[in-house]
Tab-separated table of C-alpha atoms in Angstrom:
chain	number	residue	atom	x	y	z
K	997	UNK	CA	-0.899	31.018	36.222
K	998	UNK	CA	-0.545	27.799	37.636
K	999	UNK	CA	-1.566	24.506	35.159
K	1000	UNK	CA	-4.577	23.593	36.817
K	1001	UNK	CA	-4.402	19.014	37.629
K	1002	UNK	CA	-6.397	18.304	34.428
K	1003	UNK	CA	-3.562	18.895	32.366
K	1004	UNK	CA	-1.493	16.126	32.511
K	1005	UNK	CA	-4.640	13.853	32.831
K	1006	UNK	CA	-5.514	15.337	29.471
K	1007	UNK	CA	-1.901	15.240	27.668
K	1008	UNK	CA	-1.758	11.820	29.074
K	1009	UNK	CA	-5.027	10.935	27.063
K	1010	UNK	CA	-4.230	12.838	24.192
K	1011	UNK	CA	-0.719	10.726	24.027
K	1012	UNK	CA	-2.704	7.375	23.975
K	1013	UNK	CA	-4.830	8.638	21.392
K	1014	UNK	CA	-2.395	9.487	19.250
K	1015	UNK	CA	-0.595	6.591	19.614
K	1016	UNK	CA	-3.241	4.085	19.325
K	1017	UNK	CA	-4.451	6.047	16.205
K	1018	UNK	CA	-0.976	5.549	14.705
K	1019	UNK	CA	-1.334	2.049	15.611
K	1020	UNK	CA	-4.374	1.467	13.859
K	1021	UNK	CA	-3.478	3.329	11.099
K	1022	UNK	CA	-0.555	0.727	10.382
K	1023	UNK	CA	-3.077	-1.900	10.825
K	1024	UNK	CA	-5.211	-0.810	8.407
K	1025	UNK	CA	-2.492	-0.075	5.532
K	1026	UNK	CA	-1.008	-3.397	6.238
K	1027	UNK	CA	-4.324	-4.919	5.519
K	1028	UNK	CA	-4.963	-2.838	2.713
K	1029	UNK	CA	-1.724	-3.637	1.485
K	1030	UNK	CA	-2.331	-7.424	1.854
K	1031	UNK	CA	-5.408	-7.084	0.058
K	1032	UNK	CA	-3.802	-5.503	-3.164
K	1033	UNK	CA	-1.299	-8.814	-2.718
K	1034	UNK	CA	-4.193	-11.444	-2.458
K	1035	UNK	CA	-5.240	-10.304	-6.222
K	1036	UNK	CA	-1.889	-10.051	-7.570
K	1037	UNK	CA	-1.598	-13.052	-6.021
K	1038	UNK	CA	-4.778	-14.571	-7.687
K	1039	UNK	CA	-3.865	-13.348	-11.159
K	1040	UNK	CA	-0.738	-15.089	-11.211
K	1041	UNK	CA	-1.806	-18.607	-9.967
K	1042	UNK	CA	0.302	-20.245	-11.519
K	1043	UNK	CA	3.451	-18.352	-11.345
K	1044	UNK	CA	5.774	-19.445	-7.968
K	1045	UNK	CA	8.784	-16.533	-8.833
K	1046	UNK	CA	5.759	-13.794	-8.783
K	1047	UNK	CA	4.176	-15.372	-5.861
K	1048	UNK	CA	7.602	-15.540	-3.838
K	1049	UNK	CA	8.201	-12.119	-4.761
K	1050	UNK	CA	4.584	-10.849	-3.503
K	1051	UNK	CA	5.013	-13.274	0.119
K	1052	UNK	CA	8.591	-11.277	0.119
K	1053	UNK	CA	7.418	-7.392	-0.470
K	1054	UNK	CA	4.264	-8.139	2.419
K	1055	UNK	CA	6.672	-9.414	4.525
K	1056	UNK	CA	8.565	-6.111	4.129
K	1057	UNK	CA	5.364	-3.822	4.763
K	1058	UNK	CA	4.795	-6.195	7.874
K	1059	UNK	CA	8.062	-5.664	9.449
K	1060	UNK	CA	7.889	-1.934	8.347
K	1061	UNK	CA	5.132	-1.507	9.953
K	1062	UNK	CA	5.997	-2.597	13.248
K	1063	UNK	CA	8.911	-1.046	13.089
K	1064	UNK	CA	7.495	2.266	12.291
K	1065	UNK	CA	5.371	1.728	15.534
K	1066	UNK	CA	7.809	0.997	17.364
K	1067	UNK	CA	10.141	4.112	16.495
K	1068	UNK	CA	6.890	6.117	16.639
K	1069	UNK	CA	6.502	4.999	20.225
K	1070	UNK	CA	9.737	5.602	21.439
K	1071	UNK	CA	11.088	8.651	19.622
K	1072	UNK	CA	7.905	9.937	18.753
K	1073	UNK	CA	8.267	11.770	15.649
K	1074	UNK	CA	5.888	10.923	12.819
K	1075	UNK	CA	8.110	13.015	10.042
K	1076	UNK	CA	10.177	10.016	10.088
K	1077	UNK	CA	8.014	7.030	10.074
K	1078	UNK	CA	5.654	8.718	8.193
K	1079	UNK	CA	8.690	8.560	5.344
K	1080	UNK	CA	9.795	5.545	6.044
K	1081	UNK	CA	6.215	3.397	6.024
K	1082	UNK	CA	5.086	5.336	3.259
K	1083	UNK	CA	8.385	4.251	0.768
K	1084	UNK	CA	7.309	0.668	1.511
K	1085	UNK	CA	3.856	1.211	0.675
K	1086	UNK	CA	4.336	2.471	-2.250
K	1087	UNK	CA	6.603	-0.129	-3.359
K	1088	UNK	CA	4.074	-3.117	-2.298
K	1089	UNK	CA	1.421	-0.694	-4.730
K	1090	UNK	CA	3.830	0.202	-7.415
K	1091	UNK	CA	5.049	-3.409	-7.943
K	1092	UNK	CA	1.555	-5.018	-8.107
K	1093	UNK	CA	0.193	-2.375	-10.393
K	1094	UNK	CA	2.738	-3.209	-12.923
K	1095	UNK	CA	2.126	-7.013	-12.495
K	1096	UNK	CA	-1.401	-6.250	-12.919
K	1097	UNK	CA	-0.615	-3.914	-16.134
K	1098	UNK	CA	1.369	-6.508	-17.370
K	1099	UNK	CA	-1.482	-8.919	-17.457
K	1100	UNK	CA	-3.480	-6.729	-18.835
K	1101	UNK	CA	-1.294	-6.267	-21.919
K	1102	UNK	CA	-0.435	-9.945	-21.920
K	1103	UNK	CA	-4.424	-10.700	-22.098
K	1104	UNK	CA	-5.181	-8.503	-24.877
K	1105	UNK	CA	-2.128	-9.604	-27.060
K	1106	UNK	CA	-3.523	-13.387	-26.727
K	1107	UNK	CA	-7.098	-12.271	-27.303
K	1108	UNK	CA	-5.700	-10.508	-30.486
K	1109	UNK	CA	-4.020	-12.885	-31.751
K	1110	UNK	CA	-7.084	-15.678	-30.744
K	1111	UNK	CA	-9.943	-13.690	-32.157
K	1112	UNK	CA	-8.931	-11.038	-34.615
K	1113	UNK	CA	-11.904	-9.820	-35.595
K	1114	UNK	CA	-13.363	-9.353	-31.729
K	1115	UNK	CA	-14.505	-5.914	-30.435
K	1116	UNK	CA	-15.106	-4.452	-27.388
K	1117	UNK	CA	-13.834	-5.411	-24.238
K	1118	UNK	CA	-14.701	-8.910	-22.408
K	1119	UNK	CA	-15.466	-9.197	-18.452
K	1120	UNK	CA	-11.791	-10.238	-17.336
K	1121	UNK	CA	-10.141	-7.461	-19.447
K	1122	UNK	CA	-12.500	-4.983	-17.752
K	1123	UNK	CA	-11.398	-6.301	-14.230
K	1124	UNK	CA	-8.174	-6.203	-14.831
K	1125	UNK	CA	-8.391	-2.826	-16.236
K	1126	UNK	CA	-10.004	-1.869	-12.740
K	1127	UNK	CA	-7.314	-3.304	-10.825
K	1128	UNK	CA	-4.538	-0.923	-12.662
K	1129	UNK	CA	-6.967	2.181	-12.676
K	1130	UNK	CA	-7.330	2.202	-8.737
K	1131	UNK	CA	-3.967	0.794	-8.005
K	1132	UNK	CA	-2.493	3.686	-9.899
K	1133	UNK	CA	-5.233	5.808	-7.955
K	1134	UNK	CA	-3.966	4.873	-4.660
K	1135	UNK	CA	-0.510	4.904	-5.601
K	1136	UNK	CA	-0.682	8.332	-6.643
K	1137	UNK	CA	-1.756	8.924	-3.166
K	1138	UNK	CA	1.212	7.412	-2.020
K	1139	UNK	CA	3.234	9.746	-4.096
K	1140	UNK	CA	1.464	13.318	-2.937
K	1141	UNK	CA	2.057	11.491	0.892
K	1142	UNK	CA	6.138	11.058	0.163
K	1143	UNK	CA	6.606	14.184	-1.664
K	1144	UNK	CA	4.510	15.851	1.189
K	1145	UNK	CA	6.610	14.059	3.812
K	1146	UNK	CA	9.994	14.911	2.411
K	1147	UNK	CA	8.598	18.447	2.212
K	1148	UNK	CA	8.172	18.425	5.777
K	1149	UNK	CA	11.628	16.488	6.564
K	1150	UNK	CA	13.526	19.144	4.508
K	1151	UNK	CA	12.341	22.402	5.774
């Protein structure tokens, strides 16, 4: 049976959908990645070793990005970037959950030692709270993607 001429139109099409999905999809972690930086970044105002550190790591999931892209376009094989955008994520995530945690247990150990006698949780506690709860969220997802990934790579 001969491949009738829509076929290559269509794998054609299918190839630039893929990779402009991929593309995207970089896009969009590197935003969301620069998001979870901004408020790491915000909590620790007045900090320049933290902030240097933060302007370091999403420079890293920049450059990872593109260069994920840019081996998914030429060798195209998403096992592999897949792995090696997804360690970098989870690094940027990891990292700013534990500066956030680390506030967080900072705040309440001045707040104890300020007002012994308080109760109940104030406004900024509870937002910093939120911050760790869906950072460690999302960097479980992170996890399940690696483990998933190296599952793949392996067999």
């Amino acid at each position: 049976m001969d491949p009738s001429p829509e076929e290559p139109r269509l794998a054609a099409q299918f190839a630039r959908l893929s990779t402009s999905t991929m593309i995207l999809r970089r896009i969009n972690y590197f935003i969301s990645d620069a998001v979870v930086i901004w408020r790491t970044w915000t909590i620790y105002y007045d900090n320049v070793y933290v902030r240097a550190y933060l302007a370091i790591v999403l420079l890293a999931t920049g450059a990872t990005s593109i260069a994920t892209a840019i081996i998914t376009l030429r060798i195209h094989d998403f096992t592999v970037t897949n792995m090696l955008g997804s360690v970098c994520l989870l690094l940027t995530n990891f990292s700013t959950i534990l500066l956030c945690a680390y506030k967080v247990w900072h705040y309440r150990r001045v707040i104890k030692a300020t007002f012994a006698g308080r109760t109940g949780k104030s406004l900024v506690e509870n937002v910093l709270l939120v911050l760790v709860e869906s950072g460690s969220l999302y960097c479980i997802f992170w996890v399940s993607l690696c483990s998933f990934c190296i599952d793949l790579f392996v067999s």
